[in-house]
mmCIF file of C-alpha atoms and ligand atoms in Angstrom:
data_model
loop_
_atom_site.group_PDB
_atom_site.id
_atom_site.type_symbol
_atom_site.label_atom_id
_atom_site.label_comp_id
_atom_site.label_asym_id
_atom_site.label_seq_id
_atom_site.Cartn_x
_atom_site.Cartn_y
_atom_site.Cartn_z
ATOM 1 C CA UNK A 1 0.000 0.000 0.000
ATOM 2 C CA UNK A 2 1.223 3.538 -0.684
ATOM 3 C CA UNK A 3 1.689 6.004 2.147
ATOM 4 C CA UNK A 4 -0.985 8.358 0.847
ATOM 5 C CA UNK A 5 -0.496 12.107 0.707
ATOM 6 C CA UNK A 6 -1.671 13.145 4.164
ATOM 7 C CA UNK A 7 0.401 12.953 7.328
ATOM 8 C CA UNK A 8 -0.823 13.267 10.894
ATOM 9 C CA UNK A 9 0.039 16.554 12.659
ATOM 10 C CA UNK A 10 3.426 16.756 14.345
ATOM 11 C CA UNK A 11 3.313 15.578 17.947
ATOM 12 C CA UNK A 12 0.327 13.262 17.480
ATOM 13 C CA UNK A 13 0.261 9.518 17.045
ATOM 14 C CA UNK A 14 -1.982 6.787 15.741
ATOM 15 C CA UNK A 15 -2.956 3.965 18.041
ATOM 16 C CA UNK A 16 -2.789 0.784 15.983
ATOM 17 C CA UNK A 17 -5.213 -1.940 17.083
ATOM 18 C CA UNK A 18 -2.556 -3.704 19.225
ATOM 19 C CA UNK A 19 -1.513 -0.380 20.796
ATOM 20 C CA UNK A 20 -5.126 0.545 21.411
ATOM 21 C CA UNK A 21 -5.698 -2.800 23.127
ATOM 22 C CA UNK A 22 -2.640 -2.275 25.344
ATOM 23 C CA UNK A 23 -3.771 1.255 26.143
ATOM 24 C CA UNK A 24 -7.275 0.157 27.128
ATOM 25 C CA UNK A 25 -5.686 -2.384 29.474
ATOM 26 C CA UNK A 26 -3.698 0.359 31.198
ATOM 27 C CA UNK A 27 -6.769 2.569 31.474
ATOM 28 C CA UNK A 28 -8.737 -0.341 32.871
ATOM 29 C CA UNK A 29 -6.049 -1.030 35.487
ATOM 30 C CA UNK A 30 -6.123 2.632 36.444
ATOM 31 C CA UNK A 31 -9.925 2.743 36.745
ATOM 32 C CA UNK A 32 -9.877 -0.387 38.840
ATOM 33 C CA UNK A 33 -7.145 0.855 41.187
ATOM 34 C CA UNK A 34 -8.852 4.228 41.622
ATOM 35 C CA UNK A 35 -12.182 2.513 42.297
ATOM 36 C CA UNK A 36 -10.773 0.260 45.033
ATOM 37 C CA UNK A 37 -9.395 3.399 46.725
ATOM 38 C CA UNK A 38 -12.936 4.821 46.731
ATOM 39 C CA UNK A 39 -12.592 7.216 43.790
ATOM 40 C CA UNK A 40 -15.359 8.023 41.290
ATOM 41 C CA UNK A 41 -14.896 9.079 37.702
ATOM 42 C CA UNK A 42 -15.458 12.621 36.492
ATOM 43 C CA UNK A 43 -15.442 13.612 32.814
ATOM 44 C CA UNK A 44 -14.962 17.279 31.972
ATOM 45 C CA UNK A 45 -14.765 19.061 28.579
ATOM 46 C CA UNK A 46 -11.706 18.871 26.357
ATOM 47 C CA UNK A 47 -11.631 22.666 26.093
ATOM 48 C CA UNK A 48 -12.323 25.330 28.688
ATOM 49 C CA UNK A 49 -12.182 29.106 28.975
ATOM 50 C CA UNK A 50 -8.523 30.084 28.676
ATOM 51 C CA UNK A 51 -8.596 32.083 31.923
ATOM 52 C CA UNK A 52 -8.886 28.992 34.144
ATOM 53 C CA UNK A 53 -5.558 27.669 32.895
ATOM 54 C CA UNK A 54 -3.886 31.055 33.302
ATOM 55 C CA UNK A 55 -5.268 31.266 36.833
ATOM 56 C CA UNK A 56 -4.066 27.792 37.812
ATOM 57 C CA UNK A 57 -0.714 27.530 36.037
ATOM 58 C CA UNK A 58 0.298 31.138 36.569
ATOM 59 C CA UNK A 59 0.776 33.880 33.996
ATOM 60 C CA UNK A 60 4.515 33.284 33.579
ATOM 61 C CA UNK A 61 4.509 29.484 33.506
ATOM 62 C CA UNK A 62 5.875 27.599 30.517
ATOM 63 C CA UNK A 63 2.457 26.074 29.942
ATOM 64 C CA UNK A 64 0.756 29.438 29.567
ATOM 65 C CA UNK A 65 3.489 31.321 27.736
ATOM 66 C CA UNK A 66 4.569 28.643 25.258
ATOM 67 C CA UNK A 67 2.465 25.523 25.238
ATOM 68 C CA UNK A 68 -1.266 26.191 25.137
ATOM 69 C CA UNK A 69 -3.487 25.546 22.149
ATOM 70 C CA UNK A 70 -5.679 28.628 22.497
ATOM 71 C CA UNK A 71 -8.181 29.918 20.000
ATOM 72 C CA UNK A 72 -11.101 32.235 19.624
ATOM 73 C CA UNK A 73 -14.386 30.590 18.762
ATOM 74 C CA UNK A 74 -16.789 32.123 16.263
ATOM 75 C CA UNK A 75 -18.374 34.255 18.981
ATOM 76 C CA UNK A 76 -15.006 35.626 20.096
ATOM 77 C CA UNK A 77 -14.674 33.539 23.287
ATOM 78 C CA UNK A 78 -11.125 32.749 24.299
ATOM 79 C CA UNK A 79 -10.860 28.967 24.646
ATOM 80 C CA UNK A 80 -7.998 26.537 25.207
ATOM 81 C CA UNK A 81 -7.595 22.800 24.640
ATOM 82 C CA UNK A 82 -6.909 21.605 28.171
ATOM 83 C CA UNK A 83 -3.160 21.279 28.882
ATOM 84 C CA UNK A 84 -3.792 19.449 32.184
ATOM 85 C CA UNK A 85 -6.655 17.972 34.178
ATOM 86 C CA UNK A 86 -6.871 19.677 37.550
ATOM 87 C CA UNK A 87 -8.247 23.122 36.561
ATOM 88 C CA UNK A 88 -11.251 21.623 34.745
ATOM 89 C CA UNK A 89 -12.027 19.380 37.719
ATOM 90 C CA UNK A 90 -11.790 22.303 40.160
ATOM 91 C CA UNK A 91 -14.018 24.395 37.900
ATOM 92 C CA UNK A 92 -16.568 21.554 37.655
ATOM 93 C CA UNK A 93 -16.605 20.866 41.416
ATOM 94 C CA UNK A 94 -17.409 24.543 42.066
ATOM 95 C CA UNK A 95 -19.824 25.002 39.172
ATOM 96 C CA UNK A 96 -21.771 21.813 39.935
ATOM 97 C CA UNK A 97 -21.693 22.559 43.677
ATOM 98 C CA UNK A 98 -20.351 19.112 44.477
ATOM 99 C CA UNK A 99 -20.138 18.397 48.201
ATOM 100 C CA UNK A 100 -16.680 17.689 49.613
ATOM 101 C CA UNK A 101 -15.000 15.538 50.697
ATOM 102 C CA UNK A 102 -14.617 14.147 47.182
ATOM 103 C CA UNK A 103 -12.418 11.518 45.598
ATOM 104 C CA UNK A 104 -12.415 11.881 41.825
ATOM 105 C CA UNK A 105 -10.445 10.279 39.009
ATOM 106 C CA UNK A 106 -10.247 11.079 35.329
ATOM 107 C CA UNK A 107 -8.409 10.141 32.180
ATOM 108 C CA UNK A 108 -8.361 11.491 28.675
ATOM 109 C CA UNK A 109 -6.465 13.512 26.050
ATOM 110 C CA UNK A 110 -4.553 16.702 26.903
ATOM 111 C CA UNK A 111 -2.780 19.146 24.615
ATOM 112 C CA UNK A 112 0.476 21.044 24.839
ATOM 113 C CA UNK A 113 2.482 22.662 22.092
ATOM 114 C CA UNK A 114 5.820 21.316 23.319
ATOM 115 C CA UNK A 115 8.909 20.090 21.524
ATOM 116 C CA UNK A 116 7.909 16.547 20.508
ATOM 117 C CA UNK A 117 10.260 13.906 21.877
ATOM 118 C CA UNK A 118 10.081 10.340 23.046
ATOM 119 C CA UNK A 119 7.103 9.962 25.349
ATOM 120 C CA UNK A 120 6.122 13.627 25.012
ATOM 121 C CA UNK A 121 3.445 14.321 22.456
ATOM 122 C CA UNK A 122 1.380 17.402 21.689
ATOM 123 C CA UNK A 123 -1.752 15.348 22.125
ATOM 124 C CA UNK A 124 -1.047 13.131 25.122
ATOM 125 C CA UNK A 125 -3.079 11.251 27.695
ATOM 126 C CA UNK A 126 -3.196 11.576 31.429
ATOM 127 C CA UNK A 127 -4.584 9.523 34.257
ATOM 128 C CA UNK A 128 -5.335 11.612 37.316
ATOM 129 C CA UNK A 129 -6.913 11.623 40.752
ATOM 130 C CA UNK A 130 -7.972 14.442 43.065
ATOM 131 C CA UNK A 131 -8.966 14.303 46.734
ATOM 132 C CA UNK A 132 -10.859 17.447 47.625
ATOM 133 C CA UNK A 133 -11.707 18.640 51.124
ATOM 134 C CA UNK A 134 -9.288 16.550 53.193
ATOM 135 C CA UNK A 135 -6.375 18.105 55.012
ATOM 136 C CA UNK A 136 -4.867 15.112 56.808
ATOM 137 C CA UNK A 137 -1.320 14.175 55.726
ATOM 138 C CA UNK A 138 -2.462 10.538 55.549
ATOM 139 C CA UNK A 139 -4.534 11.547 52.516
ATOM 140 C CA UNK A 140 -1.387 12.658 50.678
ATOM 141 C CA UNK A 141 -0.088 9.163 51.380
ATOM 142 C CA UNK A 142 -3.285 7.489 50.112
ATOM 143 C CA UNK A 143 -2.797 9.313 46.816
ATOM 144 C CA UNK A 144 0.887 8.354 46.609
ATOM 145 C CA UNK A 145 -0.034 4.760 47.457
ATOM 146 C CA UNK A 146 -2.740 4.627 44.785
ATOM 147 C CA UNK A 147 -0.137 5.512 42.154
ATOM 148 C CA UNK A 148 2.295 2.943 43.526
ATOM 149 C CA UNK A 149 -0.373 0.215 43.440
ATOM 150 C CA UNK A 150 -1.291 1.128 39.889
ATOM 151 C CA UNK A 151 2.324 0.785 38.733
ATOM 152 C CA UNK A 152 2.655 -2.472 40.617
ATOM 153 C CA UNK A 153 -0.451 -3.812 38.918
ATOM 154 C CA UNK A 154 1.125 -3.028 35.549
ATOM 155 C CA UNK A 155 4.312 -4.837 36.528
ATOM 156 C CA UNK A 156 6.384 -1.639 36.693
ATOM 157 C CA UNK A 157 8.709 -2.839 39.411
ATOM 158 C CA UNK A 158 11.488 -0.264 39.175
ATOM 159 C CA UNK A 159 9.297 2.747 39.918
ATOM 160 C CA UNK A 160 10.782 5.125 42.507
ATOM 161 C CA UNK A 161 8.797 7.740 44.404
ATOM 162 C CA UNK A 162 10.452 11.069 45.131
ATOM 163 C CA UNK A 163 9.104 13.355 47.802
ATOM 164 C CA UNK A 164 9.498 16.945 48.908
ATOM 165 C CA UNK A 165 7.674 19.725 50.698
ATOM 166 C CA UNK A 166 7.574 23.233 49.242
ATOM 167 C CA UNK A 167 5.913 24.990 52.177
ATOM 168 C CA UNK A 168 2.918 27.265 52.334
ATOM 169 C CA UNK A 169 1.903 30.919 52.026
ATOM 170 C CA UNK A 170 3.418 31.628 55.442
ATOM 171 C CA UNK A 171 6.858 30.141 54.987
ATOM 172 C CA UNK A 172 7.406 30.448 51.240
ATOM 173 C CA UNK A 173 7.965 34.226 50.904
ATOM 174 C CA UNK A 174 11.017 34.200 53.196
ATOM 175 C CA UNK A 175 12.383 31.158 51.409
ATOM 176 C CA UNK A 176 11.752 32.699 48.026
ATOM 177 C CA UNK A 177 13.589 35.883 49.006
ATOM 178 C CA UNK A 178 16.581 33.856 50.147
ATOM 179 C CA UNK A 179 16.557 31.830 46.919
ATOM 180 C CA UNK A 180 16.368 34.964 44.771
ATOM 181 C CA UNK A 181 19.280 36.487 46.670
ATOM 182 C CA UNK A 182 21.301 33.318 46.103
ATOM 183 C CA UNK A 183 20.462 33.004 42.399
ATOM 184 C CA UNK A 184 20.920 36.699 41.643
ATOM 185 C CA UNK A 185 24.602 36.262 42.296
ATOM 186 C CA UNK A 186 24.766 33.510 39.677
ATOM 187 C CA UNK A 187 22.573 34.854 36.875
ATOM 188 C CA UNK A 188 25.416 34.727 34.353
ATOM 189 C CA UNK A 189 25.701 30.950 34.757
ATOM 190 C CA UNK A 190 21.966 30.283 34.303
ATOM 191 C CA UNK A 191 20.213 29.437 31.052
ATOM 192 C CA UNK A 192 17.814 31.863 29.426
ATOM 193 C CA UNK A 193 14.731 30.020 30.700
ATOM 194 C CA UNK A 194 16.053 30.152 34.246
ATOM 195 C CA UNK A 195 16.654 33.903 33.989
ATOM 196 C CA UNK A 196 13.040 34.437 32.970
ATOM 197 C CA UNK A 197 11.845 32.124 35.731
ATOM 198 C CA UNK A 198 13.975 33.961 38.258
ATOM 199 C CA UNK A 199 11.848 37.036 37.647
ATOM 200 C CA UNK A 200 8.479 35.366 37.395
ATOM 201 C CA UNK A 201 8.640 32.289 39.593
ATOM 202 C CA UNK A 202 12.056 31.729 41.151
ATOM 203 C CA UNK A 203 11.247 28.325 42.660
ATOM 204 C CA UNK A 204 10.779 26.907 39.180
ATOM 205 C CA UNK A 205 14.465 27.570 38.538
ATOM 206 C CA UNK A 206 15.257 24.541 40.718
ATOM 207 C CA UNK A 207 13.295 22.466 38.216
ATOM 208 C CA UNK A 208 15.686 23.182 35.314
ATOM 209 C CA UNK A 209 17.097 20.022 33.781
ATOM 210 C CA UNK A 210 20.232 21.621 32.280
ATOM 211 C CA UNK A 211 23.427 20.313 33.783
ATOM 212 C CA UNK A 212 25.056 23.779 33.817
ATOM 213 C CA UNK A 213 22.142 25.167 35.822
ATOM 214 C CA UNK A 214 21.954 22.181 38.145
ATOM 215 C CA UNK A 215 25.608 22.679 39.073
ATOM 216 C CA UNK A 216 24.668 26.105 40.429
ATOM 217 C CA UNK A 217 21.893 24.682 42.613
ATOM 218 C CA UNK A 218 24.049 22.419 44.753
ATOM 219 C CA UNK A 219 24.537 25.150 47.338
ATOM 220 C CA UNK A 220 21.156 26.820 46.859
ATOM 221 C CA UNK A 221 18.760 27.098 49.794
ATOM 222 C CA UNK A 222 16.148 24.307 49.582
ATOM 223 C CA UNK A 223 12.435 24.681 50.380
ATOM 224 C CA UNK A 224 12.344 21.802 52.861
ATOM 225 C CA UNK A 225 14.930 23.569 55.023
ATOM 226 C CA UNK A 226 12.678 26.622 55.410
ATOM 227 C CA UNK A 227 9.353 25.139 56.434
ATOM 228 C CA UNK A 228 7.211 26.794 59.099
ATOM 229 C CA UNK A 229 6.350 24.591 62.115
ATOM 230 C CA UNK A 230 2.990 23.478 60.722
ATOM 231 C CA UNK A 231 4.442 22.616 57.265
ATOM 232 C CA UNK A 232 7.307 20.775 58.953
ATOM 233 C CA UNK A 233 4.819 18.779 61.002
ATOM 234 C CA UNK A 234 2.713 17.955 57.941
ATOM 235 C CA UNK A 235 5.828 16.768 56.094
ATOM 236 C CA UNK A 236 6.955 14.652 59.055
ATOM 237 C CA UNK A 237 3.534 13.024 59.274
ATOM 238 C CA UNK A 238 3.521 12.251 55.544
ATOM 239 C CA UNK A 239 6.882 10.499 55.910
ATOM 240 C CA UNK A 240 5.787 8.615 59.028
ATOM 241 C CA UNK A 241 2.632 7.411 57.276
ATOM 242 C CA UNK A 242 4.602 6.318 54.194
ATOM 243 C CA UNK A 243 6.851 4.311 56.495
ATOM 244 C CA UNK A 244 3.888 2.811 58.342
ATOM 245 C CA UNK A 245 2.398 1.616 55.049
ATOM 246 C CA UNK A 246 5.719 0.230 53.896
ATOM 247 C CA UNK A 247 5.941 2.580 50.907
ATOM 248 C CA UNK A 248 9.486 3.306 49.807
ATOM 249 C CA UNK A 249 10.432 6.834 48.766
ATOM 250 C CA UNK A 250 13.436 9.099 48.352
ATOM 251 C CA UNK A 251 13.618 12.718 49.448
ATOM 252 C CA UNK A 252 14.427 15.124 46.620
ATOM 253 C CA UNK A 253 14.877 18.626 47.974
ATOM 254 C CA UNK A 254 14.758 20.137 44.470
ATOM 255 C CA UNK A 255 11.382 18.709 43.560
ATOM 256 C CA UNK A 256 9.180 21.779 43.046
ATOM 257 C CA UNK A 257 6.866 20.594 40.226
ATOM 258 C CA UNK A 258 6.158 22.596 37.109
ATOM 259 C CA UNK A 259 2.917 24.258 38.163
ATOM 260 C CA UNK A 260 2.416 27.198 40.484
ATOM 261 C CA UNK A 261 -0.493 25.934 42.478
ATOM 262 C CA UNK A 262 1.213 23.265 44.549
ATOM 263 C CA UNK A 263 1.993 23.697 48.243
ATOM 264 C CA UNK A 264 3.433 21.437 50.932
ATOM 265 C CA UNK A 265 3.707 17.844 49.657
ATOM 266 C CA UNK A 266 5.056 17.329 46.147
ATOM 267 C CA UNK A 267 5.978 13.956 44.691
ATOM 268 C CA UNK A 268 6.994 12.322 41.455
ATOM 269 C CA UNK A 269 7.214 8.765 40.171
ATOM 270 C CA UNK A 270 10.356 7.905 38.217
ATOM 271 C CA UNK A 271 11.313 4.904 36.170
ATOM 272 C CA UNK A 272 14.798 4.062 34.952
ATOM 273 C CA UNK A 273 13.248 2.865 31.705
ATOM 274 C CA UNK A 274 12.337 6.387 30.605
ATOM 275 C CA UNK A 275 15.458 8.206 31.795
ATOM 276 C CA UNK A 276 16.721 9.528 35.092
ATOM 277 C CA UNK A 277 15.611 13.130 34.600
ATOM 278 C CA UNK A 278 12.081 12.368 33.564
ATOM 279 C CA UNK A 279 9.106 11.267 35.574
ATOM 280 C CA UNK A 280 6.090 9.115 34.702
ATOM 281 C CA UNK A 281 3.969 11.585 36.592
ATOM 282 C CA UNK A 282 3.504 13.242 39.917
ATOM 283 C CA UNK A 283 1.425 15.529 42.001
ATOM 284 C CA UNK A 284 1.010 17.188 45.317
ATOM 285 C CA UNK A 285 -1.165 19.366 47.504
ATOM 286 C CA UNK A 286 -2.926 22.412 46.138
ATOM 287 C CA UNK A 287 -4.729 23.913 49.097
ATOM 288 C CA UNK A 288 -5.185 27.386 47.548
ATOM 289 C CA UNK A 289 -6.535 26.616 44.093
ATOM 290 C CA UNK A 290 -10.220 26.567 45.059
ATOM 291 C CA UNK A 291 -9.875 30.037 46.584
ATOM 292 C CA UNK A 292 -8.098 31.251 43.457
ATOM 293 C CA UNK A 293 -11.128 30.060 41.500
ATOM 294 C CA UNK A 294 -13.422 32.144 43.700
ATOM 295 C CA UNK A 295 -14.581 29.177 45.761
ATOM 296 C CA UNK A 296 -14.280 28.365 49.455
ATOM 297 C CA UNK A 297 -10.983 27.407 51.051
ATOM 298 C CA UNK A 298 -10.742 23.686 50.274
ATOM 299 C CA UNK A 299 -7.633 21.597 50.837
ATOM 300 C CA UNK A 300 -6.845 19.240 47.968
ATOM 301 C CA UNK A 301 -4.233 16.772 46.807
ATOM 302 C CA UNK A 302 -3.862 14.808 43.583
ATOM 303 C CA UNK A 303 -1.631 13.485 40.854
ATOM 304 C CA UNK A 304 -1.519 13.169 37.092
ATOM 305 C CA UNK A 305 0.328 10.369 35.321
ATOM 306 C CA UNK A 306 1.353 10.323 31.674
ATOM 307 C CA UNK A 307 -0.266 7.377 29.939
ATOM 308 C CA UNK A 308 2.330 7.226 27.145
ATOM 309 C CA UNK A 309 5.147 7.371 29.708
ATOM 310 C CA UNK A 310 3.491 4.732 31.843
ATOM 311 C CA UNK A 311 3.415 2.457 28.803
ATOM 312 C CA UNK A 312 7.093 3.191 28.093
ATOM 313 C CA UNK A 313 7.932 2.164 31.658
ATOM 314 C CA UNK A 314 6.094 -1.149 31.301
ATOM 315 C CA UNK A 315 8.022 -4.254 30.429
ATOM 316 C CA UNK A 316 7.481 -4.973 26.762
ATOM 317 C CA UNK A 317 4.545 -7.332 26.548
ATOM 318 C CA UNK A 318 4.897 -9.444 23.430
ATOM 319 C CA UNK A 319 1.609 -8.953 21.619
ATOM 320 C CA UNK A 320 -0.364 -12.200 21.537
ATOM 321 C CA UNK A 321 0.320 -13.705 18.130
ATOM 322 C CA UNK A 322 -3.343 -14.493 17.522
ATOM 323 C CA UNK A 323 -6.591 -12.755 18.427
ATOM 324 C CA UNK A 324 -9.513 -14.371 20.212
ATOM 325 C CA UNK A 325 -11.312 -14.590 16.904
ATOM 326 C CA UNK A 326 -12.825 -17.523 14.988
ATOM 327 C CA UNK A 327 -12.798 -17.278 11.214
ATOM 328 C CA UNK A 328 -15.384 -19.270 9.250
ATOM 329 C CA UNK A 329 -14.341 -20.778 5.928
ATOM 330 C CA UNK A 330 -16.767 -22.175 3.307
ATOM 331 C CA UNK A 331 -15.282 -24.742 0.937
ATOM 332 C CA UNK A 332 -18.035 -23.974 -1.606
ATOM 333 C CA UNK A 333 -20.786 -21.376 -1.696
ATOM 334 C CA UNK A 334 -23.299 -24.167 -0.912
ATOM 335 C CA UNK A 335 -22.123 -24.072 2.760
ATOM 336 C CA UNK A 336 -22.630 -20.317 3.057
ATOM 337 C CA UNK A 337 -26.127 -20.510 4.653
ATOM 338 C CA UNK A 338 -24.914 -22.984 7.289
ATOM 339 C CA UNK A 339 -21.892 -20.748 7.912
ATOM 340 C CA UNK A 340 -24.074 -17.649 8.344
ATOM 341 C CA UNK A 341 -26.153 -19.556 10.931
ATOM 342 C CA UNK A 342 -23.049 -20.678 12.794
ATOM 343 C CA UNK A 343 -21.616 -17.143 12.673
ATOM 344 C CA UNK A 344 -24.744 -15.846 14.409
ATOM 345 C CA UNK A 345 -24.622 -18.637 17.023
ATOM 346 C CA UNK A 346 -20.996 -17.913 17.870
ATOM 347 C CA UNK A 347 -21.570 -14.171 18.122
ATOM 348 C CA UNK A 348 -24.735 -14.599 20.215
ATOM 349 C CA UNK A 349 -22.626 -16.651 22.609
ATOM 350 C CA UNK A 350 -20.056 -13.890 22.883
ATOM 351 C CA UNK A 351 -17.400 -15.512 20.685
ATOM 352 C CA UNK A 352 -15.823 -13.056 18.234
ATOM 353 C CA UNK A 353 -16.379 -14.541 14.783
ATOM 354 C CA UNK A 354 -16.000 -13.317 11.262
ATOM 355 C CA UNK A 355 -15.873 -14.620 7.723
ATOM 356 C CA UNK A 356 -14.637 -13.500 4.358
ATOM 357 C CA UNK A 357 -17.075 -13.350 1.470
ATOM 358 C CA UNK A 358 -14.421 -14.333 -1.073
ATOM 359 C CA UNK A 359 -15.551 -17.511 -2.852
ATOM 360 C CA UNK A 360 -12.175 -19.295 -3.030
ATOM 361 C CA UNK A 361 -11.286 -21.092 0.249
ATOM 362 C CA UNK A 362 -7.611 -20.168 -0.231
ATOM 363 C CA UNK A 363 -8.495 -16.491 -0.144
ATOM 364 C CA UNK A 364 -10.676 -17.038 2.925
ATOM 365 C CA UNK A 365 -7.745 -18.683 4.754
ATOM 366 C CA UNK A 366 -5.557 -15.763 3.722
ATOM 367 C CA UNK A 367 -8.075 -13.312 5.173
ATOM 368 C CA UNK A 368 -8.173 -15.352 8.415
ATOM 369 C CA UNK A 369 -4.414 -15.062 8.637
ATOM 370 C CA UNK A 370 -4.474 -11.310 7.932
ATOM 371 C CA UNK A 371 -7.029 -10.889 10.720
ATOM 372 C CA UNK A 372 -4.688 -12.888 13.022
ATOM 373 C CA UNK A 373 -7.589 -15.177 13.961
ATOM 374 C CA UNK A 374 -6.841 -17.953 16.468
ATOM 375 C CA UNK A 375 -8.673 -20.585 14.465
ATOM 376 C CA UNK A 376 -10.693 -21.384 11.369
ATOM 377 C CA UNK A 377 -13.982 -23.244 11.420
ATOM 378 C CA UNK A 378 -14.147 -24.965 8.034
ATOM 379 C CA UNK A 379 -17.446 -26.057 6.503
ATOM 380 C CA UNK A 380 -17.224 -28.353 3.478
ATOM 381 C CA UNK A 381 -19.893 -30.474 1.731
ATOM 382 C CA UNK A 382 -18.770 -33.620 3.609
ATOM 383 C CA UNK A 383 -18.767 -31.915 6.994
ATOM 384 C CA UNK A 384 -22.209 -30.411 6.515
ATOM 385 C CA UNK A 385 -23.561 -33.817 5.402
ATOM 386 C CA UNK A 386 -22.095 -35.446 8.543
ATOM 387 C CA UNK A 387 -23.190 -32.677 10.929
ATOM 388 C CA UNK A 388 -19.599 -31.767 11.704
ATOM 389 C CA UNK A 389 -17.104 -28.929 11.129
ATOM 390 C CA UNK A 390 -13.327 -28.961 10.810
ATOM 391 C CA UNK A 391 -11.575 -26.850 13.400
ATOM 392 C CA UNK A 392 -8.145 -25.580 12.371
ATOM 393 C CA UNK A 393 -5.835 -24.224 15.064
ATOM 394 C CA UNK A 394 -3.931 -21.425 13.295
ATOM 395 C CA UNK A 395 -1.143 -21.494 15.882
ATOM 396 C CA UNK A 396 -0.231 -25.179 15.528
ATOM 397 C CA UNK A 397 -1.800 -25.788 12.106
ATOM 398 C CA UNK A 398 -3.566 -28.827 13.546
ATOM 399 C CA UNK A 399 -7.002 -29.633 12.098
ATOM 400 C CA UNK A 400 -9.667 -31.876 13.691
ATOM 401 C CA UNK A 401 -13.191 -32.755 12.720
ATOM 402 C CA UNK A 402 -15.706 -32.228 15.535
ATOM 403 C CA UNK A 403 -19.502 -32.448 15.920
ATOM 404 C CA UNK A 404 -21.058 -29.098 14.945
ATOM 405 C CA UNK A 405 -22.936 -28.877 18.249
ATOM 406 C CA UNK A 406 -19.734 -28.601 20.334
ATOM 407 C CA UNK A 407 -18.046 -25.982 18.149
ATOM 408 C CA UNK A 408 -18.516 -23.116 20.656
ATOM 409 C CA UNK A 409 -16.656 -24.703 23.629
ATOM 410 C CA UNK A 410 -14.006 -26.142 21.265
ATOM 411 C CA UNK A 411 -13.342 -22.688 19.735
ATOM 412 C CA UNK A 412 -13.142 -21.169 23.216
ATOM 413 C CA UNK A 413 -10.598 -23.802 24.227
ATOM 414 C CA UNK A 414 -8.337 -22.611 21.406
ATOM 415 C CA UNK A 415 -8.370 -18.994 22.654
ATOM 416 C CA UNK A 416 -5.178 -19.085 24.678
ATOM 417 C CA UNK A 417 -3.876 -15.878 26.206
HETATM 418 ZN ZN1 ZN B 1 4.435 26.705 55.916
HETATM 419 ZN ZN1 ZN B 2 18.294 26.509 33.480
#
């Protein structure tokens, strides 16, 4: 087949049937894990008013300044394809007057105009949870644990959790001033992005991945060393609860997360399979976001995981060579009516079944192979006369004649996984 003349937009991907199947499995594992932790699904729109993303990410953030897909609709409204999940959920909780405490999960497509690279697409997918209205540090740990269980369920064994605390409105200003004083003496050594961040949001500087910048940070004051007594206590209780639940973690005193709205607990999940500097996802507390949105003061904590990155971190699952699909083959057109009946019986019983309407049996076998069917059910004049069918296992090539009335259990027996 030729490649055609149209290409998909840069930063997007196609999900081939095998990829789509693998993706649905991951989503299913996520839904299941969230459900056993007491979370309920929420689905919000793919686009929102631009202002909610500016409000949540912060005017000077990379997301807002460089990465949003914003547009005016035909009535002149300023809209944006959602670059992340939390702002839409917060907006919906307030708009729908949902009653906290709430445990919500979501998954779906998100959009950022970033530099496409491995595991980072412009249309990407996230799996997220939010706990709204609970202040206890144990809740931060429940959220961290949910993520850890999800990765475990997917067989991602090498996942490491990194943890930090970035303080609150009381303790952050003094810390920020100290950090700015420290960094101002080293501006010449910082990259251009860091210089901009230094003016707009100095804590984000610590997030820079450039080696030259990171060298400068070794001596920099760290947020966890400047916590007020109540933030320090919260952080200590988070660590104690992680220990009590046997959850392993590492402290990373530079972990500040890319978004402005986090406070206190921040965490990330890392996997060696996708590179040391990059996380599969992460989250933290955001106790001020509801107020920023004009709502009541509501503590909240959550995470968002990258679906594509999660799949990169998974051990390669060899795709099953054959699908759970039975392919009917008619030796001559005279068997077609019997085959149509059998097709309906199989399908009514929940067995995926299909046939090709080519008249030559050779072509029908070829179609069965192209569909990667597990087996063929062959109907010839002799079989129909005897009340039998021939069942061909397409994995082993073995063919046996069986009574037509036991074809459903026999086909099922050939569906190995
Ligand atoms: Zn504090
Ligand atoms: Zn930098």
